[in-house]
Each structure stands twice: as structure tokens, then as C-alpha cells.
XYZ file of C-alpha atoms in Angstrom:
632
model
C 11.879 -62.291 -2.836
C 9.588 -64.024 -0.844
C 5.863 -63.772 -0.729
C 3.150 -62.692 2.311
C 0.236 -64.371 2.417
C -3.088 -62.297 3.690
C -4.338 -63.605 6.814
C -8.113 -63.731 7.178
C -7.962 -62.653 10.581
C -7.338 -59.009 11.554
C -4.522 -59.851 13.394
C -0.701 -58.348 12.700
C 1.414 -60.324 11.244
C 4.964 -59.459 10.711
C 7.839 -61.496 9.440
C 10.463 -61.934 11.515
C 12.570 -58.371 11.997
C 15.893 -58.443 10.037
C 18.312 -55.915 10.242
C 20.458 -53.994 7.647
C 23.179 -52.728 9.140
C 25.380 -49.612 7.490
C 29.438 -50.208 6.947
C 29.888 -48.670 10.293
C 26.857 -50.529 12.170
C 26.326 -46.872 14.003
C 22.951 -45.178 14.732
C 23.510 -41.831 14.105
C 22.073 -41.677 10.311
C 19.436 -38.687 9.027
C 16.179 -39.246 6.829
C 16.448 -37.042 4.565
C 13.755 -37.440 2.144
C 11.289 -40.151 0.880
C 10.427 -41.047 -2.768
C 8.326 -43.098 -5.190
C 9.726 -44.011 -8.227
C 8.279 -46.317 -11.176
C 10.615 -49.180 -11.833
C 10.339 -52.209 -14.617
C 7.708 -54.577 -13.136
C 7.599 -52.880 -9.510
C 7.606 -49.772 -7.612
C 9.976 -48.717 -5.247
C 10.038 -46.454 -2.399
C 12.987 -44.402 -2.219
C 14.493 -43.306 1.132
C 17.764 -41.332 1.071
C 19.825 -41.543 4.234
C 22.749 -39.627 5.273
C 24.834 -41.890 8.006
C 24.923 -45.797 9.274
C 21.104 -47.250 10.477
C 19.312 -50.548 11.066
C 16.609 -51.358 9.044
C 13.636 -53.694 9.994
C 10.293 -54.058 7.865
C 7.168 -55.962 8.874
C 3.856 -56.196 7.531
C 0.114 -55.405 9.018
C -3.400 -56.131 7.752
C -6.635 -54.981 8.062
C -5.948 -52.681 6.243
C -2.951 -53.934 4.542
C 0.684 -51.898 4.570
C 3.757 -51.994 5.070
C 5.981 -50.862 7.606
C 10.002 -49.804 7.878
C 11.640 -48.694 10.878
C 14.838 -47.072 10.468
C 16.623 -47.620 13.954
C 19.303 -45.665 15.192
C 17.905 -42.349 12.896
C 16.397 -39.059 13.179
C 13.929 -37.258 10.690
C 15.073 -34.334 9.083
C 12.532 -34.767 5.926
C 10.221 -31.965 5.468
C 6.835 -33.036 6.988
C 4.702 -33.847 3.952
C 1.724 -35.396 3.065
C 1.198 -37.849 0.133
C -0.985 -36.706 -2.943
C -3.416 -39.803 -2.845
C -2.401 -40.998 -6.012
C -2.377 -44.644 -6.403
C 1.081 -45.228 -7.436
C 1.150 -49.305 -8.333
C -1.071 -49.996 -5.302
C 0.664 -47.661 -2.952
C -2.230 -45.333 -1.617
C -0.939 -43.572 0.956
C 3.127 -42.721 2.723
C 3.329 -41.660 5.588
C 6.359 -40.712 8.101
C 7.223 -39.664 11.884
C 10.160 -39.878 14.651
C 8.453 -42.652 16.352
C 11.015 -42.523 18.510
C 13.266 -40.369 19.516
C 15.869 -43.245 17.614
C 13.571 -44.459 15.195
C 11.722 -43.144 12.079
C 8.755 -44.951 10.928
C 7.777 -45.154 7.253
C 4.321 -46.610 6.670
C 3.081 -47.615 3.223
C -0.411 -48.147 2.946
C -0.890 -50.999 0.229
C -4.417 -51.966 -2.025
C -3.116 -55.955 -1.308
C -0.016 -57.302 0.433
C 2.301 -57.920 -2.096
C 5.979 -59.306 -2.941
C 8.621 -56.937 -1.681
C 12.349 -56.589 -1.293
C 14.358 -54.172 0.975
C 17.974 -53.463 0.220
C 20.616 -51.095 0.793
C 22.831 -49.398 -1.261
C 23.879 -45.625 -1.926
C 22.840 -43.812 1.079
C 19.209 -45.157 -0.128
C 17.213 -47.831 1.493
C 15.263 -49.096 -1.720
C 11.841 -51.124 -1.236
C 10.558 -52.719 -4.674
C 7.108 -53.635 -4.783
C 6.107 -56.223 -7.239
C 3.495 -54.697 -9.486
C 2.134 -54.273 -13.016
C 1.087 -50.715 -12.971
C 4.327 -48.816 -13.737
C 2.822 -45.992 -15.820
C 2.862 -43.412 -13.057
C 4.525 -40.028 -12.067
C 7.296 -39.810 -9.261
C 6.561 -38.227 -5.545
C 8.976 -36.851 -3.480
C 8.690 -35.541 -0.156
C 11.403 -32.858 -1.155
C 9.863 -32.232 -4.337
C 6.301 -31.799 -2.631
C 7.601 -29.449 -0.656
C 9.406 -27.118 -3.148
C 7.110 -27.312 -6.068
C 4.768 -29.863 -5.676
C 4.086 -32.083 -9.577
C 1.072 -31.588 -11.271
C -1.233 -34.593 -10.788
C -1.472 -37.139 -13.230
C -4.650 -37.768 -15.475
C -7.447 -39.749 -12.923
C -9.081 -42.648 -15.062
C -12.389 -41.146 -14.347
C -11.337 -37.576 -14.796
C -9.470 -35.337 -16.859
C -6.024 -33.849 -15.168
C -6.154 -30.210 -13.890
C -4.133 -27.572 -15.939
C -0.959 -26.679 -13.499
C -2.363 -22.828 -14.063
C -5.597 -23.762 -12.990
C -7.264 -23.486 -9.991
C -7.717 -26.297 -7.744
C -11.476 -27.535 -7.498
C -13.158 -30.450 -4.834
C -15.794 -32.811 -6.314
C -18.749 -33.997 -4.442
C -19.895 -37.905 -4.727
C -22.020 -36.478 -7.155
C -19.397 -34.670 -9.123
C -20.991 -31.424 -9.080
C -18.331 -28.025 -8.990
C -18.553 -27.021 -5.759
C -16.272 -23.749 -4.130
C -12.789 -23.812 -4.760
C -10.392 -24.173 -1.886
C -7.771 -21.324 -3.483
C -10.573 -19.444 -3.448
C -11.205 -20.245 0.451
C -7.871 -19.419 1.502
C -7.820 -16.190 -0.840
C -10.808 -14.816 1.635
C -8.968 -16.182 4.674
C -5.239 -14.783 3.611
C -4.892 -12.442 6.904
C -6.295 -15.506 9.026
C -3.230 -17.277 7.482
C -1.331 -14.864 7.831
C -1.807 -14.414 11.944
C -1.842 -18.530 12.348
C 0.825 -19.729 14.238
C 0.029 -23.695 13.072
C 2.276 -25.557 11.547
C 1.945 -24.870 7.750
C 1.157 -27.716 4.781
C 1.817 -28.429 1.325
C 0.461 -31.265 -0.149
C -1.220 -31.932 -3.989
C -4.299 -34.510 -4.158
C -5.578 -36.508 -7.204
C -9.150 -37.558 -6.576
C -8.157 -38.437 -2.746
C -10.817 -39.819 -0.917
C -12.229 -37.231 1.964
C -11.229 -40.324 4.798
C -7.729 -40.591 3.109
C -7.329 -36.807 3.190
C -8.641 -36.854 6.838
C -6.428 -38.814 7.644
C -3.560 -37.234 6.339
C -4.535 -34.167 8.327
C -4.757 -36.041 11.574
C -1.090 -37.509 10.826
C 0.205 -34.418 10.315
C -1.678 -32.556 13.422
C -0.895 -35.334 16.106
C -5.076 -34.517 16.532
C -7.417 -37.580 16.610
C -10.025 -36.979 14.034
C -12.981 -39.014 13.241
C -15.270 -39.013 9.536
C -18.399 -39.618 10.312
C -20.933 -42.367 9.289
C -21.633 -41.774 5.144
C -19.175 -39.184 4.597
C -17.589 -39.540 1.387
C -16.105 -37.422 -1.148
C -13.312 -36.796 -4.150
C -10.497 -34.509 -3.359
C -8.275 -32.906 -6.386
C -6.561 -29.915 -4.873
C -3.220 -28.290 -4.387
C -2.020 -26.835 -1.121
C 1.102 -24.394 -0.445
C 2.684 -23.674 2.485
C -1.189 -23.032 4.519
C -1.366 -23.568 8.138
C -2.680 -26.906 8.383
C -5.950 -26.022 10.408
C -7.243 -22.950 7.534
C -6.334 -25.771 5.097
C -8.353 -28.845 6.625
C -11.669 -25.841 7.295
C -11.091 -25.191 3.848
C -11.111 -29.097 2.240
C -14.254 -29.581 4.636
C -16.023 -26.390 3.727
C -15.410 -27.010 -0.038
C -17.076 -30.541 0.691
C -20.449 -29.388 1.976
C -19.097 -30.696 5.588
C -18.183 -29.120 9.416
C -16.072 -30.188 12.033
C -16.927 -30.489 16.045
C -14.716 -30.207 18.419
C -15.531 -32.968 21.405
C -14.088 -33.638 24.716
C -10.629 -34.322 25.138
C -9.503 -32.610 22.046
C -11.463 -35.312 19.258
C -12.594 -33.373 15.918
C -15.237 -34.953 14.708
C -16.254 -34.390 10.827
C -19.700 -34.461 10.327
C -22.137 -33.147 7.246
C -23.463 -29.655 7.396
C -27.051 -30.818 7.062
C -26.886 -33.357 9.462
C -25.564 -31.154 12.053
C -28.366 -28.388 11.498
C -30.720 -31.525 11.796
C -28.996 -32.389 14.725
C -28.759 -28.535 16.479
C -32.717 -28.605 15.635
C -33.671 -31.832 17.657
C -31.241 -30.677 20.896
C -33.754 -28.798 23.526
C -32.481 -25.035 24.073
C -30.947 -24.405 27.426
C -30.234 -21.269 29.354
C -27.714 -20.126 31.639
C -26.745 -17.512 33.446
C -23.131 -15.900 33.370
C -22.210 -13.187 35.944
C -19.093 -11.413 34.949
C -16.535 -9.978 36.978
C -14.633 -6.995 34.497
C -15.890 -7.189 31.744
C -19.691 -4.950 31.164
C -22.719 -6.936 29.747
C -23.297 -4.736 27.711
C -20.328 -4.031 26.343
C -20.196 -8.410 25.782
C -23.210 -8.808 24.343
C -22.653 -8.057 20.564
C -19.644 -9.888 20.771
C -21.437 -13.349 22.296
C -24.898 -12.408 20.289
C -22.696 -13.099 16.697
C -21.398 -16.763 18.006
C -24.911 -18.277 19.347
C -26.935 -20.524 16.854
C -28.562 -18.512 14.313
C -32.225 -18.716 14.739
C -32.273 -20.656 18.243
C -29.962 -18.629 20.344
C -29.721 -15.415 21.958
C -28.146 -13.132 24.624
C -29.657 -10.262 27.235
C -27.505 -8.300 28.913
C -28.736 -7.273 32.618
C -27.270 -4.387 34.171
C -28.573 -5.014 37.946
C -26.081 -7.772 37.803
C -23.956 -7.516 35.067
C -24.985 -10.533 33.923
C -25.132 -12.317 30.174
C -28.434 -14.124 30.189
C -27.615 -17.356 27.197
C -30.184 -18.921 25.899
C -28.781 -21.548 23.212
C -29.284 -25.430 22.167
C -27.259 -27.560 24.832
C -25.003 -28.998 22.723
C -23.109 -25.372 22.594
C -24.133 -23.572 25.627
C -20.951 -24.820 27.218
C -18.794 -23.774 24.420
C -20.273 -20.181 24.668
C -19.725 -19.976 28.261
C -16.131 -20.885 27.868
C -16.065 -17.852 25.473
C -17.253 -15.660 27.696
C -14.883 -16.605 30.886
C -11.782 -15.837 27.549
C -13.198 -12.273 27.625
C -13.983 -11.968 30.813
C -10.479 -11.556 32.330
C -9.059 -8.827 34.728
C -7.719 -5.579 32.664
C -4.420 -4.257 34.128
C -3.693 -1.532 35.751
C -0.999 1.011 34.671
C 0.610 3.946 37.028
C 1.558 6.664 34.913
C 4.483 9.008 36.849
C 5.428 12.148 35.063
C 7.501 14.815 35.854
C 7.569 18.179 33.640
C 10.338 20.624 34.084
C 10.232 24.020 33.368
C 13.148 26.148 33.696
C 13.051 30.010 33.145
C 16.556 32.183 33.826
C 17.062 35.790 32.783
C 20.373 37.209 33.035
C 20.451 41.552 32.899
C 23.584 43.569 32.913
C 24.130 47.029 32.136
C 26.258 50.196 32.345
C 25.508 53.936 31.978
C 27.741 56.893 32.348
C 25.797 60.504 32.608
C 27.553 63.481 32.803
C 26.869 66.871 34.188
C 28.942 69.919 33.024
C 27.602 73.746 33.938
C 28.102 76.380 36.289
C 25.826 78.063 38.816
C 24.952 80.834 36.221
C 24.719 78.577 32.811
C 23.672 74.744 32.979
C 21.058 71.720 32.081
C 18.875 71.565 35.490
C 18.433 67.618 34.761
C 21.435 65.536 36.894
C 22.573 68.073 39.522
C 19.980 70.539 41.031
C 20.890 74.119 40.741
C 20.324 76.608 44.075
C 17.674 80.014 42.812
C 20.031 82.802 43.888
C 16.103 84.517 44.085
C 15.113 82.592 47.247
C 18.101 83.501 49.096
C 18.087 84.414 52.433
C 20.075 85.974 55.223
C 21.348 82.674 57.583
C 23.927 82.904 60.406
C 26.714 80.770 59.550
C 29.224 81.269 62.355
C 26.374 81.066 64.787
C 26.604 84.105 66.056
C 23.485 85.444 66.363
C 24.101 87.482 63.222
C 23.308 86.544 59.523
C 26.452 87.086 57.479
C 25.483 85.217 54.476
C 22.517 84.863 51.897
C 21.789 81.381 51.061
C 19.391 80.269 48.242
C 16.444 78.141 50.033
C 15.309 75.875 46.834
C 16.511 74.922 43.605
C 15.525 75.855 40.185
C 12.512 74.024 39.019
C 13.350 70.886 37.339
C 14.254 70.652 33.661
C 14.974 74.481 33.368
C 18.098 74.981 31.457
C 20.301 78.602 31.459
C 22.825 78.739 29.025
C 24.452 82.104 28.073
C 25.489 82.461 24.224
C 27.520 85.094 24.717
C 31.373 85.534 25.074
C 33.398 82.730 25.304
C 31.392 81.286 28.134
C 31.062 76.645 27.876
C 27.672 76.112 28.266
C 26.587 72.646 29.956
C 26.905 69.120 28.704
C 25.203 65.890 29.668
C 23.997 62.725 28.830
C 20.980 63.122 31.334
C 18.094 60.802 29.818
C 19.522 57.104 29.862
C 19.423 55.961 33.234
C 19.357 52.509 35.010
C 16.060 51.286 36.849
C 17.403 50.574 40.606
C 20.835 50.658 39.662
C 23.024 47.786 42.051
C 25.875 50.538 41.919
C 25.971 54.159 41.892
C 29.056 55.988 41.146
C 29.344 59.837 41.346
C 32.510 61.973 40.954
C 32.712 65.574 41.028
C 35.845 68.065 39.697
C 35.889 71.344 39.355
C 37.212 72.669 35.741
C 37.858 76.694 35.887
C 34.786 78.019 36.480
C 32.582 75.207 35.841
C 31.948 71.922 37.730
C 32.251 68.308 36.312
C 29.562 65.590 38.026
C 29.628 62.220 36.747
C 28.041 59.448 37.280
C 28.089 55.842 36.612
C 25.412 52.999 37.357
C 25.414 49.302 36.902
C 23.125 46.794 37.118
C 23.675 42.660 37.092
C 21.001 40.381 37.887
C 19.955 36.863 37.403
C 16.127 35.677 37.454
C 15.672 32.012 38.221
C 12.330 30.230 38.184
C 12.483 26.230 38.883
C 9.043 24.499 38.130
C 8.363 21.129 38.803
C 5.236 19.263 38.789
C 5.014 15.330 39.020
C 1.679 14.191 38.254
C 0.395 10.507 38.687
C -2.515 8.811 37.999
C -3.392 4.983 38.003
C -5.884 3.648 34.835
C -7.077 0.591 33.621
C -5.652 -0.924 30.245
C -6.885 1.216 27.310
C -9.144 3.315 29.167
C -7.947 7.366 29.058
C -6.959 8.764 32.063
C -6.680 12.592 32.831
C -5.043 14.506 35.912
C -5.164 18.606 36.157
C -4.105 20.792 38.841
C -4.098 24.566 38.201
C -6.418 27.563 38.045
C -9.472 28.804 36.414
C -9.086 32.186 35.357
C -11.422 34.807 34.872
C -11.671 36.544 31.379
C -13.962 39.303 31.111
C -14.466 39.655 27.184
C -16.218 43.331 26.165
C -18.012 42.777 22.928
C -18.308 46.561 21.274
C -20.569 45.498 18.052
C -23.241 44.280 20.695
C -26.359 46.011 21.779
C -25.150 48.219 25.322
C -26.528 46.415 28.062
C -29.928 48.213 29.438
C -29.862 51.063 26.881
C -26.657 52.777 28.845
C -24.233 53.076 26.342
C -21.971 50.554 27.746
C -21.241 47.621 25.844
C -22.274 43.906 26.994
C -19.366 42.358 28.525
C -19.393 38.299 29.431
C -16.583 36.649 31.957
C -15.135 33.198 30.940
C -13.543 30.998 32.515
C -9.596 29.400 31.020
C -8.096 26.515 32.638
C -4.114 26.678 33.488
C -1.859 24.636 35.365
C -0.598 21.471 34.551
C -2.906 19.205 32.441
C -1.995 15.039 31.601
C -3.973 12.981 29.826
C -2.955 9.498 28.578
C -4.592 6.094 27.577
C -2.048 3.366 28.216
C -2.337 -0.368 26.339
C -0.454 -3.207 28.125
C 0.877 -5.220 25.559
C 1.750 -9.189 25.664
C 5.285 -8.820 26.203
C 4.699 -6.246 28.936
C 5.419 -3.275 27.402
C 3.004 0.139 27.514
C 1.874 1.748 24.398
C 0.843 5.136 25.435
C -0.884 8.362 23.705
C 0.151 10.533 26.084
C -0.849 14.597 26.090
C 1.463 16.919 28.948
C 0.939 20.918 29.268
C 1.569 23.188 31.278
C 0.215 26.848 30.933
C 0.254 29.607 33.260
C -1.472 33.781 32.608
C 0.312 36.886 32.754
C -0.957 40.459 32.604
C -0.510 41.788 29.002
C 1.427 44.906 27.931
C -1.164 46.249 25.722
C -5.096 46.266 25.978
C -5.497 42.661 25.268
C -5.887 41.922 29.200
C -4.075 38.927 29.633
C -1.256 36.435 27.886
C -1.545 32.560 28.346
C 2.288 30.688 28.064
C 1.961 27.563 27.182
C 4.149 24.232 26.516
C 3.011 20.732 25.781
C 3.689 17.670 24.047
C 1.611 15.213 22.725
C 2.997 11.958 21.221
C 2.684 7.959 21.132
C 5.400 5.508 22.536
C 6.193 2.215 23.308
C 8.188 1.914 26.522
C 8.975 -1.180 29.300
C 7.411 -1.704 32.352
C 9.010 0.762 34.401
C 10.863 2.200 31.665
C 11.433 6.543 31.906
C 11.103 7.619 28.438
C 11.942 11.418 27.647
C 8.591 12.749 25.455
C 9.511 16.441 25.042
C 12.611 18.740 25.127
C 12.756 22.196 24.331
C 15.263 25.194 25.296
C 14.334 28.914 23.982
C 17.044 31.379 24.326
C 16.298 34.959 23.650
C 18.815 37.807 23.785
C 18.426 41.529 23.670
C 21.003 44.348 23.519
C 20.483 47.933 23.939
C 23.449 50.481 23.265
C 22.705 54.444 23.307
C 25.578 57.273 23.910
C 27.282 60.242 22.323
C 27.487 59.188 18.373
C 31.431 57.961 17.476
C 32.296 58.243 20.814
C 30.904 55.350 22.177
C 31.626 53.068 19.393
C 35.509 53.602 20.779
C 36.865 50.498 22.253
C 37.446 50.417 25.988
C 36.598 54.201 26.486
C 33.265 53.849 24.826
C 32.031 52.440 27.469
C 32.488 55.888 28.950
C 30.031 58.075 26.595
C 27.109 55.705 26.602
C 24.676 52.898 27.937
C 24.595 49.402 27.015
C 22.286 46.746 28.298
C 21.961 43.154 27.681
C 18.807 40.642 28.826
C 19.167 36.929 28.035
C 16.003 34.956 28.321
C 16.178 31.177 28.306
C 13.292 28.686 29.020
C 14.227 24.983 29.262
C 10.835 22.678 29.217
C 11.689 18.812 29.842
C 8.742 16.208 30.279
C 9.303 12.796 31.747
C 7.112 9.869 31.974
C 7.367 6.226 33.918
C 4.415 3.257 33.737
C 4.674 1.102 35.742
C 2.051 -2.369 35.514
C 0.035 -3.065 38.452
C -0.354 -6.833 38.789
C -3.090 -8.356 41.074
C -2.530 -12.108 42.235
C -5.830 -12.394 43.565
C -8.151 -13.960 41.570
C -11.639 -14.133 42.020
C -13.653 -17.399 42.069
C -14.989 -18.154 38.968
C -18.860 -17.351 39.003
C -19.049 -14.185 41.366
C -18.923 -10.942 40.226
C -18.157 -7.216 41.273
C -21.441 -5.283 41.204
């Protein structure tokens, strides 16, 4: 043991460094946790190591604590803050990588007293001479997981675990909870991407907390003059900054943020004394994107309540800031954040429409008669009434009569009696420009046997294409059409006729087709495009009834996420429609292979194949403008 005297001075005194070396005298040991345990007649601080490291302790005053360096070591403790409890005169623990081969333990004391370091275990043990042993253990590992309930305070009674945490003033009045604080602020927390905090006070004081924050943070942060305060709370697993707004908000007290990243705690009613004394200053803020008035709810909601305000003016798109001059600087920062260029999206689309028909048919139609008995439909029968003497031989004298015109059309002559065959056909199904016509003629006894055959094959192709592109800024929609405005004349019977003639009032409008795209891009920060995106196409055709007219129409209309430069497919569709016709003699063309022969068949295959396409593409602009001038 041996004992430290205080020195008057506030000078640093350390003993002189000794090391304790591990059994293999490496550096290559881990901190894995730190610990304050009640022993008989002392305290000791607990640090388990994993691994061979030097240890060397000194002591500093003003104010008074102790300090271990673990040489040749690396933290892998979880980062925790101490609970404030005065644990037989330790205050306050704290511990960092100093550097990158040392970890540095400070223990703040109440007095410089008798200590000890040793090693043994894995554990480098520091007793503390003391007579206050009547205390509960702290762990950084047990902070972390579930931190202990605080012991009872001397002055106060100790908080139920199941209750909620509360903050005391000087003047011990209840003021808001900070569980209640973070409740309201969950989604901030949620969103933060700050290192997150547990740590458990027992009447802290506000400095000590402070402190603790500022440890924690790396950020310098300084109390100001007067401020003091009791802090009993509990903190799990917050981000560090909603936790430190919260202890300060629960205390009556605000934080400013100065030059060169300082925070700087100060009382709520001294800083709306304060903001009430500074003179009001305004400044003008041309803006390059962004619209004034678009910006001015947004900046009206952050200027001092009562003191400042903002005018938007259009000539110049300009926020006019009036505000006290201790934050007009602050505000103009915030506007230059949302005054930043919006990018620029290209938006290539393609929509494919694809319409093939495919016909084929066959007929066979038949024509059996003779000149006296016969269906006049297929082959034309001469009118032995309208013959006439004609010179065949040339001769210069008729030897023949020869009938000058058929019998009218449709006229049939059959004779029932005897044992006469009267004429057979199949005369009515025919083919509509036929690619092939086939007729064969035989004569059988007195009668004559025409046939004849048509077929048809043919294949309709229509190929549409149309690749629209339009460029947009981010999140504004964007719409490209090319097509045709229609007239549709629409005859309203139940209305009264138009100047008393009888004829009902009839009004024209006007219906767009062609290809339509509309779509509102949002560049997101990874530099992808989230797109609502709505493609059609539509085109008028005559109808076959009354109606006048048919609009076709395909379209999609959806929301994706693709890359820069990514082709995403947005719509697919294929429509096949197929129609068969089959007429003939009944039985006889149901026959296989000669079937074929006593009838008509047709087939039409219809088949529309709609694809839609669409590429963005992010337009980025290196030019930037100088700050202060503005686009008008």
C-alpha cells in the first residue's frame, strides 16, 4: 500500500509508472468489461482482460482521480456510461482506446486515497481504501444488458424498477419525464443514425451527466454559469443525441450549437432573455431552384417565435429573413440545405404492339344440270328463246341458231317427270377474292358436271412501335402525347330538335388517341428511380353497327423501382383469338379426307402482342452555380 498525498497546487502528479506485465509479456490483450465491486474495507474496480498487457497507474488532481493505462490492449467493452452513484468515493468511470495500443480507465475520486493494483485471473483488480462498503455492483456488461436498479439516495427514496424514470430540479419539484420524452420522439429514434446509449443515473449531477455525454460523443460541451440539477433516470439503447435533448429538456434547459462544433448548455429563460436583448437583423437570400414561395412555410416554422419572420418575393425569388442576429446565420444555412439543384431524369420508352391475323379456307361448289333442267346459280344457262340464225362456217350463210343471252340469274328449271336427275349444287358458300380458283367440267350422260374449288391463305401483319422520351425534374410529373383528335358527332334524340325542324340536336367532341406517357420519376439516394409511370396507346376504328366508331385501347399503369439506366419491362400482354367456320352437305362433310370435298371450312386467328419498355436515365450537372446568384 502506499499513500498519495494531495498537492495544493493544481499540478499532476503521478507516481512513478510501474508496469505489470502478463506471463507472456505480449501486447495483444482485449478489455473486455469494467466493474465495481464492494470489498471488506475498500472498493475495487474490476477489469477483466482476455490476453498479456502492461499496466501503469498514476494519479491527477484538481479534480482528483485516478488513472490506468492498459498498454499493449484494445477495447472491446461495450461503450457505457457510469450511473453517478457514489460507490465508496468513486463518482464517476470512464473508458476509451486512447490509443490505438492503449485503453485508458479513469476513475474520478471525492479525495485521493490509498490504492493497490494487482493482477491475477485475467482481472486487473484496483482496491480503494474506504469505509463505505454498503453499495450495489456496476458493470459495464451488466449496464448494457439490463442495467440494476439504483440504490436508495440518502436524500431520496429509490425508484420502483417498474416505474418510470423522473428528473428533479434544484428545487425538487416533478418536472416531465424523460420516458415520456423519448415515447413522443420514438420515430426520431427510430431514423437516428447516432450512436445509441444506455446508462441508469442516481441523483447525478446535470455537469456529471454532461459530461458523460460529451465522453461518449467525442463533442466538447460546456454547462453554463449556475446550471445545476439532480438526475435519476434510466436510459436504453437511445441514440445518444434524442437522449442528452431529452435530460436537458426534462431540466428546464437548451443547448446551442457554437462555432467549431462546441454545444453549449444554457437555461431556457436565460436564452429567451438573451434572444430578447440581440437587435433583429435582416437578410436577403436569393435562391437558385428552389421557389420562395414554395420555401417560405418551411423557413417561417424555424425563425424565433415572436421576433422573426419570412417574405417571399417573386420578382426575384428571393426569401426576405428578418430574425435576431444571433440565428440569422443558422437560418441561412438552412435555406442553402434546401436550396440544392433537383435532378433531372430521361425517361425512354418503347411500346410494342404487334397485331397478326392468319385466314385460310377451302370451298368446293358443285354444279350438276343439263341445258333443259338445272339451278341457274354457278354456270349460266344459254335462253334457247333469244336464239338467232349466225353463220358458223363463214360462209355468208347462217346454218345455225345460237341463243344470244342467258337465263336470268337465279332461275331454276327442273323437270319432275320421268326418270330425268334434276341439278345439284352447293352454290351459296363462296370465298371473298379467292387466291385460287379451280374449275373442272365432265360430262355424265346427258348432264354436265362443273366443279369448282377456291382457296384462300393470308397473313395480316401490323408492327407498331412508338418510343417516346421526355426529360423531367425529380418528382415533378411529366407527360408526352402524340396522336389524333378525333371527331365524335354524338345525336342526342330525347333533346329539343334544333330550330323547330324535327331533327334532333347533335354536338361533335373531340377523343384523344395515339400514344399517351405520363410519369413522375423520384431520384433516390442510392441512385435509383422510383417511378409512377402511366403508357397507352389507343387508336379508332369504324364500328360494325350504328355506334359510329370503336376506340382499342392498351395501357399500363404501375410503380417501380429501377437503376440508373436500368430497362425494366412494365406491361406484357398477348391476345389470341381463333375462329372456325365449317358449312357443307350434312354427313358428308364430316368424312375424313373427302369431306373436305362437300363443304367449306374457314379458319381466322387473331393475335395481338402489346410489350411496354421503359429506361431512366439521371442527368447529372457538374456545374454549380456560385452561391448567392440565382436563376430568374
Amino acid at each position: 500500500m502506499k499513500r498519495i498525498a494531495a498537492l495544493a497546487a493544481a499540478l499532476v502528479v503521478a507516481t512513478a509508472p510501474r508496469a505489470l506485465a502478463g506471463p507472456g509479456g505480449g501486447r495483444d490483450g482485449e478489455v473486455r468489461a469494467v466493474s465495481v465491486l464492494p470489498a471488506a474495507g475498500k472498493v475495487e474496480v474490476v477489469i477483466d482482460l482476455q490476453g498479456a498487457v502492461d499496466v501503469r497507474d498514476f494519479t491527477l488532481n484538481g479534480p482528483d482521480r485516478l488513472v490506468i493505462d492498459l498498454l499493449g490492449a484494445r477495447l472491446v467493452a461495450p461503450a457505457t456510461l457510469y450511473d453517478g452513484q457514489n460507490r465508496g468515493g468513486i463518482k464517476n468511470i470512464r473508458y476509451a482506446q486512447f490509443r490505438p495500443d492503449v485503453v485508458r480507465i479513469v476513475i474520478d475520486l471525492d479525495a485521493l486515497k490509498d490504492y493497490q493494483v494487482e493482477r491475477r485471473d485475467g482481472q486487473v483488480r484496483v482496491a480503494i481504501g474506504t469505509e463505505r462498503t454498503a453499495f450495489a455492483r456496476w458493470s459495464s456488461q451488466l449496464a448494457t444488458a439490463s442495467p440494476l436498479p439504483a440504490p436508495t439516495a440518502p436524500a431520496a427514496a429509490a425508484p420502483r424498477p417498474d416505474a418510470a424514470a423522473t428528473v428533479t430540479t434544484p428545487s425538487d419539484a416533478p418536472v416531465t419525464s424523460i420516458d415520456a420524452y423519448l415515447s413522443a420522439h420514438r420515430r426520431e429514434a427510430m431514423q437516428s443514425q447516432a450512436p445509441r446509449i444506455t446508462v441508469q443515473w442516481d441523483g447525478a449531477d446535470i455537469e456529471d451527466v454532461v459530461a458523460g455525454f460529451a465522453a461518449f460523443s467525442g463533442r466538447t460541451i460546456i454547462v453554463g454559469k449556475g446550471i445545476t440539477g439532480k438526475v435519476t433516470a434510466e436510459v436504453k439503447n437511445q441514440p445518444w443525441d434524442l437522449a442528452f435533448n431529452a435530460v436537458l429538456e426534462s431540466q428546464g434547459l437548451a443547448h446551442q450549437n457554437l462555432p467549431g462544433g462546441i454545444i453549449n448548455v444554457v437555461n431556457k429563460v436565460d436564452l429567451a432573455r438573451a434572444d430578447s436583448t440581440v437587435p433583429i437583423a435582416t437578410r436577403l437570400v436569393v435562391l437558385n431552384y428552389a421557389k420562395a414561395t414554395s420555401l417560405q412555410p418551411a423557413i417561417a416554422s424555424i425563425v424565433s417565435k415572436g421576433r422573426g419572420a419570412v417574405v417571399a418575393d417573386s420578382s426575384h425569388n428571393a426569401l426576405i429573413i428578418t430574425d435576431v442576429a444571433t440565428r440569422i446565420d443558422d437560418v441561412e444555412e438552412f435555406v442553402r440545405g434546401l436550396d440544392i439543384r433537383t435532378p433531372q431524369v430521361s425517361i425512354q420508352a418503347k411500346i410494342i404492339f404487334v397485331d397478326r391475323s392468319d385466314i385460310e379456307q377451302l370451298g368446293v361448289q358443285y354444279d350438276l344440270g343439263s341445258s333443259t333442267q338445272f339451278f341457274n346459280r354457278l354456270v349460266q344457262r344459254p335462253d334457247p328463246s333469244t336464239a338467232k340464225p349466225v353463220d358458223t362456217n363463214l360462209d355468208g350463210v347462217p346454218d345455225a341458231l345460237v341463243p344470244t343471252s342467258n337465263f336470268d340469274p337465279g332461275k331454276t328449271i327442273v323437270d319432275l317427270g320421268g326418270n330425268s336427275l334434276s341439278a345439284l349444287g352447293n352454290a351459296n358458300a363462296a370465298i371473298v377474292n379467292p387466291a385460287l380458283e379451280l374449275i373442272f367440267s365432265t360430262a355424265l350422260g346427258n348432264f354436265d358436271l362443273t366443279t369448282f374449288l377456291q382457296a384462300l391463305s393470308r397473313v395480316n401483319l401490323t408492327d407498331v412501335q412508338a418510343e417516346p422520351s421526355v426529360t423531367v425534374l425529380n418528382n415533378r410529373p411529366a407527360q408526352i402525347l402524340v396522336g389524333d383528335r378525333v371527331p365524335i358527332r354524338v345525336v342526342d334524340v330525347s333533346s329539343p330538335t334544333a330550330g323547330g325542324t324535327g331533327v334532333p340536336r347533335a354536338t361533335v367532341n373531340f377523343e384523344q388517341t395515339g400514344i399517351n406517357l405520363k410519369v413522375t420519376p423520384h431520384v433516390t439516394s442510392n441512385r435509383q428511380v422510383l417511378m409512377d409511370v402511366h403508357a397507352e396507346r389507343s387508336s379508332v376504328q369504324s364500328a360494325p353497327v350504328d355506334i359510329g366508331f370503336t376506340f382499342q385501347t392498351q395501357q399500363a399503369e404501375t410503380q417501380l423501382l429501377v437503376a440508373d439506366g436500368e430497362t425494366a419491362v412494365i406491361a406484357g400482354l398477348t391476345v389470341t383469338e381463333v375462329t372456325v367456320e365449317k358449312t357443307g352437305i350434312p354427313f358428308l362433310v364430316d368424312l375424313p379426307i373427302l369431306g373436305k370435298l362437300f363443304g367449306f371450312s374457314s379458319q381466322t386467328e387473331n393475335r395481338r402482342d402489346l410489350i411496354i419498355l421503359i429506361t431512366p436515365h439521371i442527368i447529372d450537372d457538374l456545374a454549380t452555380p456560385t452561391p448567392g446568384t440565382g436563376n430568374n
